[in-house]
């Protein structure tokens, strides 16, 4: 069983930019805020935007107030003028690639050229482009349509930015033979080109392909058409519910791609469905292993195991033999905080991990009891050991619990910073700090009431490892976080810069281990632990190069690096 997810699938730069602009407008501009036409054809996204006070305008009124965002497709210049004349503040989120095509048409129209647009005449982008042709524009969907248009003395040919690149090559060949005086502009955007090239490649290497996106989305339909031309079965679906139950009855490998306005969480839902359907073709032990992985991840038990492992090995690194109470406290704290935050942060989970959100919804009672019991047990052990460890753990617990809660009432402050989670990057930093403290500083205090230098090095090692793991998951959750307004590192810095940052941190992490062990500040086990950083580096690089797809398998693999620290720590004791 194998699923290949196209790296180029989902939100393109233009859609992402438009989403960012409208979310920014909702926090900076006074209401009302509108998008001229739906930003994305997805009811969940529209309802989230609605909750943020962003509604859809379908007709331009005579008079109005507030801000209107023009979507990535662009609009005819008259529509923009009418919006301004009506009294709206206009935010133009037209994609730069579309602006380029508009400019080509406008410039040539002024010089007396007629414009032929190869595309879908009803698509908003094409409607917008026609507005720049000043009545001298024509639309053709294919060669037949193009041949039916009378030849112009002066003409240009451009493409809708999401046009099929093979079709446009044929159009170019037709023009060379039939209208050599026409100026041809290949205006297909590179995101579209790459998406189409990748789906051709994927179709060659799998048994079936799922294309995710609106049935009325031109670019998604073209992706499905490309797969069809390859001879492989294709399922064009808007949601996972449209996948036929027997779709993969005799299939081993499936490819998934998606249109330019398909959010990642819908791709994820489809991925999970495909995973479940393909599992039916697998041997029973693989099904059991998959279910075990999922349960361990969803209940945060595997994470707690990771925390216990880091704590155990951190103590070993410092040569301490006082192990059980701190390891237990770290595990209880982590399971309690992560469960609690999944319970209170279900809105983002609804997009980022819908299955997990459903699991938390249906087991709310038992999971709340688990979070409370684990937190209380951790605090009880810490208080038994000493007041300082108890106080630090209590403070960390309060901070952890309040992360998703509104701390500043609306009456006092209506701005955006009302919860800790509203601070950009706070989630990743706080998780890393929390893990670092509970796996290094708290254990040292529990042991001797002091924090020696070696403990600070262990803190750095632990916090940096967890920072990388958390920020990596932020990259996977970028679309859901973007829509729900969470400003994580990938949203603030961009995906590519975050990847570079994570790799840099892992190199530093290895450096800390290497020099601290070399100088005798921590035990030689530090040399061995460099292996974990190397493997984590390779795993995120493999994802970056599309050699791994998001899903339970990848999540389990990333968390396994934390558990591996414990295995290596334990192995180091075998010879002694
Ligand atoms: S598909 Fe290309 S042109 Fe269209 S919005 Fe996305 S990036 Fe811009």
XYZ file of C-alpha atoms and ligand atoms in Angstrom:
584
model
C 0.000 0.000 0.000
C 1.419 3.343 -1.013
C -0.044 6.814 -1.384
C 1.830 9.541 -3.223
C 0.618 13.057 -2.514
C 1.561 15.703 -5.071
C 3.765 18.355 -3.543
C 2.225 20.951 -5.847
C -1.386 20.112 -4.858
C -3.525 22.613 -2.937
C -3.398 26.379 -2.392
C -1.266 28.176 -4.956
C 0.616 31.376 -4.227
C -2.226 33.564 -5.548
C -4.948 31.961 -3.406
C -2.702 31.886 -0.339
C -1.910 35.568 -0.794
C -5.604 36.452 -1.115
C -6.458 34.451 2.049
C -3.669 36.206 3.957
C -4.777 39.620 2.752
C -8.402 39.169 3.761
C -7.478 37.751 7.187
C -5.112 40.646 7.745
C -7.855 43.078 6.693
C -10.228 41.539 9.225
C -7.832 42.416 12.048
C -6.634 45.799 10.769
C -9.651 47.390 9.062
C -12.987 48.301 10.533
C -15.926 46.134 9.526
C -17.668 45.318 7.278
C -15.196 43.308 5.200
C -16.286 41.616 1.972
C -14.782 39.453 -0.697
C -16.130 40.161 -4.162
C -17.309 36.624 -4.910
C -16.455 33.638 -2.679
C -12.739 33.512 -1.857
C -12.690 29.706 -2.035
C -15.536 27.375 -2.948
C -15.584 25.652 0.408
C -18.497 26.088 2.850
C -16.334 25.442 5.943
C -13.868 28.152 4.954
C -16.674 30.561 4.171
C -18.271 29.950 7.564
C -14.934 30.547 9.341
C -14.499 33.769 7.368
C -18.049 34.705 8.261
C -17.250 34.215 11.953
C -14.401 36.683 11.450
C -16.837 39.205 9.982
C -15.881 38.565 6.338
C -18.856 38.036 4.050
C -19.308 37.456 0.340
C -20.525 40.254 -1.937
C -22.164 39.019 -5.106
C -23.613 42.279 -6.506
C -22.027 45.733 -6.273
C -24.506 48.067 -4.522
C -25.023 51.727 -5.458
C -23.607 52.877 -2.130
C -21.732 51.079 0.603
C -18.936 51.243 3.171
C -16.169 49.013 4.430
C -13.482 47.019 2.660
C -13.887 44.783 -0.395
C -11.214 42.318 -1.425
C -10.819 41.457 -5.100
C -9.994 37.747 -5.410
C -6.892 36.217 -7.031
C -8.812 35.831 -10.341
C -9.090 39.610 -10.715
C -12.071 41.587 -12.072
C -12.760 43.799 -15.102
C -11.484 47.371 -14.528
C -15.069 48.699 -14.579
C -16.013 46.456 -11.638
C -13.100 47.801 -9.598
C -14.117 51.362 -10.513
C -17.747 50.709 -9.511
C -16.626 49.381 -6.128
C -14.558 52.510 -5.522
C -17.350 54.807 -6.733
C -19.795 53.079 -4.371
C -17.570 54.162 -1.478
C -15.717 50.916 -0.643
C -12.050 50.676 0.218
C -10.761 48.210 -2.383
C -8.046 45.695 -1.553
C -6.737 44.189 -4.750
C -5.613 40.576 -4.220
C -5.424 39.828 -7.955
C -2.622 37.317 -8.390
C 0.539 38.902 -9.867
C 0.448 36.302 -12.691
C -3.080 37.383 -13.607
C -2.047 41.058 -13.435
C 0.675 40.233 -15.969
C -1.931 38.878 -18.407
C -4.215 41.861 -17.804
C -1.271 44.161 -18.589
C -0.436 42.304 -21.831
C -4.041 42.629 -22.997
C -4.379 46.281 -21.978
C -1.094 47.309 -23.656
C -1.942 45.550 -26.905
C -5.534 46.761 -26.926
C -4.185 50.322 -26.833
C -2.063 49.505 -29.892
C -5.102 48.222 -31.767
C -4.688 44.476 -31.264
C -7.603 42.085 -30.718
C -7.121 39.611 -27.853
C -7.969 35.922 -27.963
C -8.072 34.238 -24.577
C -7.750 30.449 -24.493
C -9.913 29.489 -21.555
C -13.366 29.055 -20.111
C -15.569 32.043 -20.985
C -17.496 31.890 -17.693
C -14.454 31.626 -15.442
C -14.043 34.780 -13.293
C -10.426 35.216 -14.413
C -11.456 35.183 -18.093
C -14.389 37.521 -17.388
C -11.899 39.892 -15.749
C -9.407 39.631 -18.636
C -12.130 40.378 -21.183
C -12.676 43.676 -19.406
C -9.161 44.756 -20.431
C -9.739 43.989 -24.125
C -12.084 46.939 -24.491
C -14.687 45.034 -26.542
C -12.028 43.504 -28.817
C -11.666 40.238 -26.911
C -12.685 36.702 -27.873
C -12.602 33.489 -25.868
C -11.851 30.033 -27.281
C -11.955 26.848 -25.249
C -10.028 24.754 -27.800
C -8.660 24.596 -31.344
C -12.152 24.227 -32.751
C -13.275 27.388 -30.975
C -10.153 29.209 -32.117
C -10.628 28.190 -35.763
C -14.193 29.533 -35.638
C -12.978 33.053 -34.758
C -12.404 35.203 -37.879
C -8.748 36.158 -38.394
C -7.819 39.614 -37.105
C -5.326 41.860 -38.805
C -3.560 42.389 -35.507
C -4.123 39.837 -32.797
C -2.630 38.357 -29.663
C -3.298 34.977 -28.056
C -3.029 34.518 -24.281
C -4.026 31.644 -22.000
C -6.128 31.535 -18.862
C -3.404 31.077 -16.217
C -4.643 27.601 -15.302
C -4.981 26.338 -18.878
C -3.791 22.861 -19.905
C -0.196 23.320 -21.081
C -0.461 20.554 -23.756
C -3.542 22.245 -25.241
C -1.707 25.553 -25.363
C 1.199 23.890 -27.214
C -1.327 22.702 -29.814
C -2.755 26.231 -29.996
C 0.731 27.600 -30.620
C 1.243 25.060 -33.447
C -2.150 26.008 -34.943
C -1.268 29.703 -34.845
C 2.103 29.077 -36.535
C 0.259 27.419 -39.457
C -2.907 29.510 -39.641
C -2.156 32.920 -38.156
C 1.615 33.430 -38.150
C 1.176 37.197 -37.660
C -0.473 36.661 -34.241
C 1.604 37.365 -31.175
C 1.422 34.381 -28.814
C 1.929 34.775 -25.064
C 2.138 31.631 -22.992
C 0.572 33.040 -19.828
C -0.005 29.740 -18.059
C 1.376 30.328 -14.579
C 4.318 28.222 -13.432
C 2.305 26.842 -10.482
C -0.155 25.386 -13.000
C 2.640 24.095 -15.206
C 4.355 22.370 -12.291
C 1.082 20.938 -10.976
C 0.245 19.456 -14.372
C 3.775 18.111 -14.925
C 3.721 16.460 -11.506
C 0.328 14.809 -11.997
C 1.545 13.353 -15.331
C 4.551 11.917 -13.496
C 2.435 10.569 -10.637
C -0.116 9.011 -13.005
C 2.728 7.027 -14.602
C 3.793 5.499 -11.305
C 0.500 4.633 -9.546
C -2.546 2.420 -10.142
C -5.143 5.196 -9.700
C -5.250 8.940 -9.046
C -7.583 11.026 -6.895
C -7.952 14.665 -7.913
C -9.393 16.834 -5.157
C -11.188 20.099 -5.861
C -14.427 21.722 -6.968
C -16.297 20.083 -9.821
C -16.681 23.531 -11.331
C -13.012 24.407 -10.832
C -11.336 24.633 -14.239
C -7.806 23.881 -13.069
C -8.963 20.811 -11.082
C -10.944 19.467 -14.028
C -7.869 19.855 -16.209
C -5.813 17.812 -13.756
C -8.409 15.027 -13.935
C -8.359 15.249 -17.715
C -4.549 14.849 -17.764
C -4.830 11.662 -15.677
C -7.584 10.361 -17.948
C -5.314 10.893 -20.951
C -2.672 8.751 -19.226
C -5.140 5.828 -19.174
C -5.148 5.495 -15.364
C -8.446 5.507 -13.419
C -9.168 8.945 -11.980
C -11.564 10.024 -9.228
C -12.334 13.737 -9.243
C -13.854 14.448 -5.817
C -14.713 17.542 -3.798
C -14.626 15.678 -0.488
C -13.645 12.216 0.706
C -17.333 11.256 0.860
C -17.475 11.154 -2.934
C -14.896 8.359 -3.174
C -16.678 5.138 -4.193
C -16.377 2.489 -1.450
C -14.837 -0.042 -3.853
C -12.551 2.450 -5.605
C -9.337 0.727 -4.570
C -10.463 -2.898 -4.308
C -7.595 -4.119 -6.485
C -5.222 -1.208 -6.177
C -1.862 -1.009 -4.408
C -0.662 2.530 -5.090
C -2.723 5.708 -5.256
C -1.725 9.237 -6.211
C -3.446 12.342 -4.826
C -3.326 15.832 -6.264
C -5.535 18.878 -5.817
C -6.625 22.095 -7.469
C -5.248 25.541 -6.667
C -7.957 26.485 -4.177
C -8.216 23.187 -2.329
C -7.217 23.578 1.324
C -4.730 21.099 2.728
C -7.152 19.729 5.312
C -9.492 18.485 2.581
C -6.523 16.785 0.912
C -5.708 15.299 4.321
C -9.251 13.980 4.758
C -9.102 12.382 1.323
C -5.676 10.960 2.165
C -7.039 9.392 5.358
C -9.971 7.892 3.450
C -7.657 6.419 0.811
C -5.418 5.105 3.590
C -8.420 3.392 5.209
C -9.624 1.929 1.915
C -6.185 0.649 0.937
C -5.774 -0.901 4.377
C -8.626 -3.255 3.559
C -6.322 -4.827 0.959
C -3.570 -5.307 3.548
C -2.658 -8.175 5.850
C -4.297 -8.054 9.277
C -1.062 -7.302 11.209
C -0.554 -4.124 9.152
C -4.113 -3.022 9.911
C -3.498 -3.670 13.615
C -0.213 -1.750 13.525
C -1.873 1.182 11.791
C -4.681 1.288 14.384
C -2.151 1.057 17.202
C -0.115 3.953 15.780
C -3.244 6.063 15.437
C -4.466 5.358 18.971
C -1.049 6.094 20.484
C -0.874 9.389 18.609
C -4.426 10.571 19.195
C -4.340 9.833 22.910
C -0.904 11.536 23.224
C 0.416 8.357 24.879
C 3.204 8.151 22.316
C 4.101 11.773 22.997
C 4.235 11.049 26.722
C 6.553 8.146 25.950
C 8.720 10.588 23.998
C 8.799 13.020 26.936
C 9.709 10.218 29.353
C 12.453 9.109 26.951
C 14.002 12.571 26.664
C 13.797 13.043 30.441
C 15.365 9.645 31.149
C 18.200 10.143 28.675
C 18.693 13.759 29.768
C 19.320 12.517 33.314
C 21.656 9.841 31.965
C 23.536 12.506 30.001
C 24.249 14.233 33.301
C 25.217 10.959 34.950
C 22.242 10.980 37.351
C 20.562 7.822 38.571
C 17.533 9.513 40.105
C 15.081 8.527 37.373
C 11.556 7.292 38.110
C 9.798 10.319 39.693
C 11.012 12.918 37.127
C 10.348 10.588 34.182
C 6.841 9.945 35.474
C 6.183 13.653 36.087
C 7.347 14.581 32.557
C 5.072 11.929 31.013
C 2.047 12.973 33.068
C 2.580 16.670 32.347
C 2.912 16.148 28.594
C -0.118 13.866 28.286
C -2.197 16.272 30.361
C -1.213 19.445 28.474
C -1.444 17.998 24.977
C -4.817 16.357 25.673
C -6.125 19.551 27.226
C -5.003 21.672 24.312
C -6.557 19.312 21.777
C -9.791 19.558 23.765
C -9.772 23.368 23.791
C -8.224 23.886 20.346
C -10.626 21.767 18.354
C -11.408 24.570 15.922
C -7.957 24.412 14.331
C -7.930 20.611 14.616
C -11.222 20.541 12.724
C -9.197 21.648 9.699
C -5.725 20.337 10.442
C -6.677 16.897 11.684
C -10.412 16.324 11.241
C -10.280 12.667 12.348
C -8.490 13.584 15.558
C -11.016 16.400 16.139
C -13.862 13.880 15.702
C -12.117 11.497 18.132
C -11.856 14.268 20.724
C -15.465 15.271 20.149
C -16.814 11.783 20.716
C -14.535 10.983 23.689
C -14.622 14.396 25.308
C -15.591 13.136 28.772
C -12.988 10.417 29.135
C -10.228 12.561 27.618
C -11.031 15.451 29.958
C -10.846 13.043 32.886
C -7.514 11.720 31.568
C -6.074 15.252 31.209
C -7.194 16.264 34.714
C -6.058 13.002 36.360
C -2.645 13.053 34.645
C -2.096 16.729 35.517
C -3.128 16.179 39.148
C -0.958 13.063 39.490
C 2.075 14.915 38.097
C 1.545 17.781 40.526
C 1.057 15.369 43.437
C 4.378 13.623 42.735
C 6.170 16.968 42.352
C 4.695 18.303 45.610
C 5.786 15.147 47.408
C 9.368 15.751 46.242
C 9.517 19.453 47.125
C 7.719 22.821 46.949
C 9.944 24.378 44.247
C 9.368 21.593 41.693
C 5.640 21.729 42.529
C 5.450 25.494 42.021
C 7.298 25.403 38.688
C 5.093 22.570 37.440
C 1.962 24.369 38.640
C 2.996 27.538 36.817
C 3.724 25.581 33.654
C 0.360 23.812 33.919
C -1.538 27.096 34.305
C 0.328 28.522 31.321
C -0.348 25.382 29.276
C -4.064 25.303 30.142
C -4.561 29.000 29.444
C -2.900 28.826 26.029
C -6.170 28.550 24.090
C -8.340 30.483 26.551
C -9.430 34.131 26.164
C -7.537 35.879 28.965
C -8.546 39.445 28.131
C -12.323 40.085 28.053
C -13.754 41.656 24.902
C -14.984 44.631 26.949
C -11.413 45.540 27.887
C -9.660 44.899 24.594
C -11.125 44.247 21.149
C -7.772 43.845 19.389
C -6.324 40.574 18.194
C -4.065 39.695 21.157
C -6.504 38.291 23.697
C -5.075 34.771 24.080
C -1.506 33.533 24.448
C -1.966 31.644 21.202
C -2.600 34.959 19.373
C 1.096 35.861 19.779
C 2.909 34.890 16.544
C 4.978 31.721 16.942
C 3.866 31.306 20.574
C 2.616 27.731 20.154
C 5.927 26.311 18.962
C 8.050 28.312 21.402
C 5.867 27.485 24.420
C 5.683 23.781 23.592
C 9.477 23.642 23.196
C 10.001 25.563 26.460
C 7.466 23.421 28.324
C 9.089 20.202 27.162
C 12.578 21.568 27.835
C 11.629 22.573 31.389
C 9.777 19.390 32.309
C 12.436 17.078 30.882
C 15.537 18.848 32.243
C 15.085 21.719 34.735
C 12.219 20.190 36.768
C 14.028 16.811 37.082
C 17.201 18.555 38.318
C 15.220 20.542 40.876
C 13.410 17.392 41.976
C 16.762 15.660 42.404
C 18.838 18.279 44.219
C 16.926 21.571 44.299
C 19.594 23.089 42.008
C 20.178 23.540 38.260
C 23.793 22.718 37.310
C 25.377 23.794 33.989
C 24.928 20.340 32.432
C 21.172 20.646 32.969
C 21.080 23.831 30.895
C 22.790 21.983 28.042
C 20.232 19.188 28.313
C 17.501 21.841 28.295
C 18.907 23.260 25.045
C 19.091 19.800 23.489
C 15.564 18.834 24.527
C 13.886 22.163 23.692
C 15.547 22.406 20.268
C 14.551 18.841 19.344
C 10.931 19.532 20.335
C 10.959 22.907 18.582
C 11.923 21.182 15.322
C 9.251 18.493 15.711
C 6.530 21.050 16.536
C 7.419 23.542 13.809
C 7.552 20.680 11.316
C 3.960 19.753 12.219
C 3.096 23.454 11.852
C 4.253 23.182 8.241
C 1.842 20.273 7.708
C -0.975 22.279 9.334
C -0.291 25.547 7.555
C -3.645 25.898 5.736
C -5.830 25.201 8.777
C -3.728 27.523 10.938
C -3.900 30.212 8.271
C -7.704 30.095 8.088
C -8.173 29.990 11.859
C -5.751 32.892 12.233
C -2.930 31.100 14.067
C 0.363 32.754 13.232
C 2.787 29.868 13.403
C 6.400 30.038 12.205
C 5.666 28.717 8.687
C 2.944 31.357 8.282
C 5.145 34.184 9.521
C 8.419 33.088 7.867
C 7.143 30.996 4.956
C 7.550 27.243 4.495
C 10.962 27.304 2.829
C 12.528 29.610 5.452
C 11.027 27.517 8.275
C 12.542 24.368 6.751
C 15.934 26.090 6.611
C 15.511 27.257 10.215
C 14.689 23.715 11.387
C 17.691 22.245 9.619
C 19.904 24.948 11.126
C 18.560 24.199 14.616
C 19.276 20.492 14.143
C 22.859 21.272 13.124
C 23.203 23.441 16.255
C 21.638 20.641 18.288
C 24.302 18.234 17.010
C 26.984 20.836 17.751
C 25.779 21.223 21.363
C 25.851 17.445 21.864
C 29.234 17.014 20.198
C 31.151 19.771 21.995
C 29.468 19.227 25.362
C 30.418 15.537 25.228
C 33.906 16.303 23.932
C 34.527 18.772 26.735
C 33.118 16.374 29.310
C 30.223 18.648 30.298
C 27.820 15.775 29.608
C 28.451 12.046 29.273
C 29.735 10.493 25.985
C 26.154 9.376 25.390
C 25.880 12.811 23.739
C 27.866 11.501 20.748
C 25.361 8.655 20.306
C 22.369 11.016 20.572
C 23.614 12.964 17.572
C 22.135 10.066 15.607
C 18.604 11.231 16.558
C 19.260 14.725 15.183
C 20.728 13.263 11.980
C 17.702 10.984 11.485
C 15.253 13.807 12.187
C 17.128 15.968 9.672
C 16.875 13.210 7.060
C 13.155 12.675 7.759
C 12.198 16.324 7.267
C 14.454 16.516 4.191
C 12.685 13.424 2.783
C 9.321 15.162 3.277
C 10.679 18.308 1.656
C 11.754 16.275 -1.384
C 8.284 14.658 -1.584
C 9.634 11.256 -0.628
C 7.174 11.141 2.274
C 3.527 12.135 2.484
C 1.664 13.568 5.458
C -0.397 11.039 7.386
C -0.298 8.788 10.413
C 2.910 7.126 9.188
C 4.848 10.393 8.928
C 3.505 11.690 12.263
C 4.451 8.449 13.980
C 7.908 8.516 12.430
C 8.608 12.075 13.608
C 7.445 11.304 17.170
C 9.548 8.131 17.127
C 12.700 10.254 17.131
C 11.799 11.383 20.652
C 11.224 7.796 21.747
C 14.521 6.808 20.134
C 16.368 9.071 22.585
C 15.100 6.822 25.388
C 16.041 3.634 23.545
C 19.593 4.927 22.991
C 19.821 6.058 26.620
C 18.701 2.633 27.802
C 21.073 0.794 25.425
C 23.961 2.839 26.803
C 23.331 1.338 30.238
C 23.525 -2.274 29.044
C 27.313 -2.524 29.080
C 27.735 -0.839 32.477
S -3.105 29.407 -10.311
Fe -1.326 30.696 -10.733
S -2.179 32.511 -11.632
Fe -3.876 31.471 -10.694
S -3.996 32.394 -8.682
Fe -2.721 30.603 -8.480
S -0.614 31.351 -8.728
Fe -1.995 32.930 -9.498
